[in-house]
Amino acid sequence: GMARYQGKAEQVSSDLEDLRSTVALLERNAAETNLSTAELTAGKEKHVSALQYTEESLAAQQYRVREVQLERDEARQAAARAEATAAQQQVMLDRALEEQAPRA
């Protein structure tokens, strides 16, 4: 009967060893999962900050575009005023020349 107990004990010991290695494997898998989760989180944070930077750059560019459009509009208005002034001066000059022309 002793041999049977011996065999039983060895079987239990072997099962225990299997369980231990399974637990070790599961712990390793959990650690790797945690690591990949941390990497993914870090990657996501990097992408989020890159996205924020891109959005800020875009906003800055759009602001600059609006500034340039305003400057262009102001320049156009100034040009239009200058043309109007030049036209008025031409009219006044024409009148003055007419008044000085000898009457036939």
PDB file of C-alpha atoms in Angstrom:
ATOM      1  CA  GLY A   1       0.000   0.000   0.000  1.00  0.00           C
ATOM      2  CA  MET A   2       2.977   2.252   0.671  1.00  0.00           C
ATOM      3  CA  ALA A   3       3.926   2.281  -3.023  1.00  0.00           C
ATOM      4  CA  ARG A   4       0.438   3.494  -3.927  1.00  0.00           C
ATOM      5  CA  TYR A   5       0.759   6.423  -1.478  1.00  0.00           C
ATOM      6  CA  GLN A   6       4.197   7.129  -2.894  1.00  0.00           C
ATOM      7  CA  GLY A   7       2.760   7.232  -6.423  1.00  0.00           C
ATOM      8  CA  LYS A   8      -0.123   9.420  -5.276  1.00  0.00           C
ATOM      9  CA  ALA A   9       2.295  11.852  -3.578  1.00  0.00           C
ATOM     10  CA  GLU A  10       4.443  12.033  -6.727  1.00  0.00           C
ATOM     11  CA  GLN A  11       1.323  12.702  -8.832  1.00  0.00           C
ATOM     12  CA  VAL A  12       0.218  15.494  -6.472  1.00  0.00           C
ATOM     13  CA  SER A  13       3.748  16.898  -6.501  1.00  0.00           C
ATOM     14  CA  SER A  14       3.782  16.783 -10.336  1.00  0.00           C
ATOM     15  CA  ASP A  15       0.331  18.443 -10.545  1.00  0.00           C
ATOM     16  CA  LEU A  16       1.533  21.131  -8.135  1.00  0.00           C
ATOM     17  CA  GLU A  17       4.589  21.729 -10.314  1.00  0.00           C
ATOM     18  CA  ASP A  18       2.327  22.061 -13.392  1.00  0.00           C
ATOM     19  CA  LEU A  19       0.128  24.533 -11.524  1.00  0.00           C
ATOM     20  CA  ARG A  20       3.156  26.541 -10.446  1.00  0.00           C
ATOM     21  CA  SER A  21       4.469  26.784 -13.993  1.00  0.00           C
ATOM     22  CA  THR A  22       0.964  27.716 -15.242  1.00  0.00           C
ATOM     23  CA  VAL A  23       0.770  30.445 -12.592  1.00  0.00           C
ATOM     24  CA  ALA A  24       4.253  31.671 -13.569  1.00  0.00           C
ATOM     25  CA  LEU A  25       3.194  31.738 -17.241  1.00  0.00           C
ATOM     26  CA  LEU A  26       0.010  33.647 -16.386  1.00  0.00           C
ATOM     27  CA  GLU A  27       1.991  36.141 -14.301  1.00  0.00           C
ATOM     28  CA  ARG A  28       4.426  36.633 -17.188  1.00  0.00           C
ATOM     29  CA  ASN A  29       1.507  37.149 -19.597  1.00  0.00           C
ATOM     30  CA  ALA A  30      -0.061  39.642 -17.191  1.00  0.00           C
ATOM     31  CA  ALA A  31       3.241  41.524 -16.881  1.00  0.00           C
ATOM     32  CA  GLU A  32       3.610  41.623 -20.702  1.00  0.00           C
ATOM     33  CA  THR A  33       0.015  42.803 -21.040  1.00  0.00           C
ATOM     34  CA  ASN A  34       0.651  45.561 -18.486  1.00  0.00           C
ATOM     35  CA  LEU A  35       3.791  46.527 -20.377  1.00  0.00           C
ATOM     36  CA  SER A  36       2.020  46.630 -23.751  1.00  0.00           C
ATOM     37  CA  THR A  37      -0.844  48.576 -22.138  1.00  0.00           C
ATOM     38  CA  ALA A  38       1.702  51.071 -20.783  1.00  0.00           C
ATOM     39  CA  GLU A  39       3.347  51.282 -24.227  1.00  0.00           C
ATOM     40  CA  LEU A  40      -0.017  51.806 -25.914  1.00  0.00           C
ATOM     41  CA  THR A  41      -0.921  54.487 -23.366  1.00  0.00           C
ATOM     42  CA  ALA A  42       2.409  56.231 -23.924  1.00  0.00           C
ATOM     43  CA  GLY A  43       1.932  55.937 -27.692  1.00  0.00           C
ATOM     44  CA  LYS A  44      -1.577  57.333 -27.426  1.00  0.00           C
ATOM     45  CA  GLU A  45      -0.340  60.244 -25.290  1.00  0.00           C
ATOM     46  CA  LYS A  46       2.384  60.930 -27.855  1.00  0.00           C
ATOM     47  CA  HIS A  47      -0.204  60.917 -30.672  1.00  0.00           C
ATOM     48  CA  VAL A  48      -2.554  63.132 -28.644  1.00  0.00           C
ATOM     49  CA  SER A  49       0.189  65.680 -27.986  1.00  0.00           C
ATOM     50  CA  ALA A  50       1.229  65.552 -31.662  1.00  0.00           C
ATOM     51  CA  LEU A  51      -2.406  66.121 -32.617  1.00  0.00           C
ATOM     52  CA  GLN A  52      -2.673  69.059 -30.190  1.00  0.00           C
ATOM     53  CA  TYR A  53       0.531  70.531 -31.620  1.00  0.00           C
ATOM     54  CA  THR A  54      -0.841  70.106 -35.163  1.00  0.00           C
ATOM     55  CA  GLU A  55      -4.151  71.712 -34.190  1.00  0.00           C
ATOM     56  CA  GLU A  56      -2.323  74.628 -32.531  1.00  0.00           C
ATOM     57  CA  SER A  57      -0.107  75.038 -35.615  1.00  0.00           C
ATOM     58  CA  LEU A  58      -3.178  74.964 -37.841  1.00  0.00           C
ATOM     59  CA  ALA A  59      -4.939  77.551 -35.660  1.00  0.00           C
ATOM     60  CA  ALA A  60      -1.828  79.765 -35.793  1.00  0.00           C
ATOM     61  CA  GLN A  61      -1.667  79.410 -39.599  1.00  0.00           C
ATOM     62  CA  GLN A  62      -5.360  80.223 -39.947  1.00  0.00           C
ATOM     63  CA  TYR A  63      -4.854  83.290 -37.727  1.00  0.00           C
ATOM     64  CA  ARG A  64      -1.920  84.354 -39.929  1.00  0.00           C
ATOM     65  CA  VAL A  65      -4.023  83.823 -43.071  1.00  0.00           C
ATOM     66  CA  ARG A  66      -6.743  86.069 -41.617  1.00  0.00           C
ATOM     67  CA  GLU A  67      -4.131  88.695 -40.751  1.00  0.00           C
ATOM     68  CA  VAL A  68      -2.761  88.564 -44.313  1.00  0.00           C
ATOM     69  CA  GLN A  69      -6.307  88.819 -45.735  1.00  0.00           C
ATOM     70  CA  LEU A  70      -6.971  91.877 -43.547  1.00  0.00           C
ATOM     71  CA  GLU A  71      -3.676  93.455 -44.641  1.00  0.00           C
ATOM     72  CA  ARG A  72      -4.588  92.734 -48.280  1.00  0.00           C
ATOM     73  CA  ASP A  73      -8.083  94.227 -47.815  1.00  0.00           C
ATOM     74  CA  GLU A  74      -6.594  97.322 -46.180  1.00  0.00           C
ATOM     75  CA  ALA A  75      -4.086  97.629 -49.047  1.00  0.00           C
ATOM     76  CA  ARG A  76      -6.913  97.320 -51.592  1.00  0.00           C
ATOM     77  CA  GLN A  77      -8.911 100.030 -49.785  1.00  0.00           C
ATOM     78  CA  ALA A  78      -5.866 102.279 -49.665  1.00  0.00           C
ATOM     79  CA  ALA A  79      -5.297 101.685 -53.403  1.00  0.00           C
ATOM     80  CA  ALA A  80      -8.955 102.461 -54.147  1.00  0.00           C
ATOM     81  CA  ARG A  81      -8.715 105.700 -52.106  1.00  0.00           C
ATOM     82  CA  ALA A  82      -5.505 106.648 -53.923  1.00  0.00           C
ATOM     83  CA  GLU A  83      -7.178 106.010 -57.291  1.00  0.00           C
ATOM     84  CA  ALA A  84     -10.209 108.109 -56.266  1.00  0.00           C
ATOM     85  CA  THR A  85      -7.914 110.937 -55.149  1.00  0.00           C
ATOM     86  CA  ALA A  86      -5.945 110.709 -58.400  1.00  0.00           C
ATOM     87  CA  ALA A  87      -9.198 110.817 -60.418  1.00  0.00           C
ATOM     88  CA  GLN A  88     -10.374 113.915 -58.473  1.00  0.00           C
ATOM     89  CA  GLN A  89      -7.030 115.617 -59.043  1.00  0.00           C
ATOM     90  CA  GLN A  90      -7.223 114.798 -62.767  1.00  0.00           C
ATOM     91  CA  VAL A  91     -10.719 116.329 -62.963  1.00  0.00           C
ATOM     92  CA  MET A  92      -9.507 119.492 -61.162  1.00  0.00           C
ATOM     93  CA  LEU A  93      -6.447 119.674 -63.421  1.00  0.00           C
ATOM     94  CA  ASP A  94      -8.630 119.289 -66.558  1.00  0.00           C
ATOM     95  CA  ARG A  95     -10.941 122.098 -65.321  1.00  0.00           C
ATOM     96  CA  ALA A  96      -8.003 124.365 -64.573  1.00  0.00           C
ATOM     97  CA  LEU A  97      -6.553 123.750 -68.055  1.00  0.00           C
ATOM     98  CA  GLU A  98      -9.959 124.437 -69.635  1.00  0.00           C
ATOM     99  CA  GLU A  99     -10.291 127.710 -67.725  1.00  0.00           C
ATOM    100  CA  GLN A 100      -6.812 128.809 -68.831  1.00  0.00           C
ATOM    101  CA  ALA A 101      -7.361 127.816 -72.463  1.00  0.00           C
ATOM    102  CA  PRO A 102      -7.800 130.849 -74.716  1.00  0.00           C
ATOM    103  CA  ARG A 103     -11.416 131.336 -75.689  1.00  0.00           C
ATOM    104  CA  ALA A 104     -11.825 131.093 -79.416  1.00  0.00           C
TER     105      ALA A 104
END
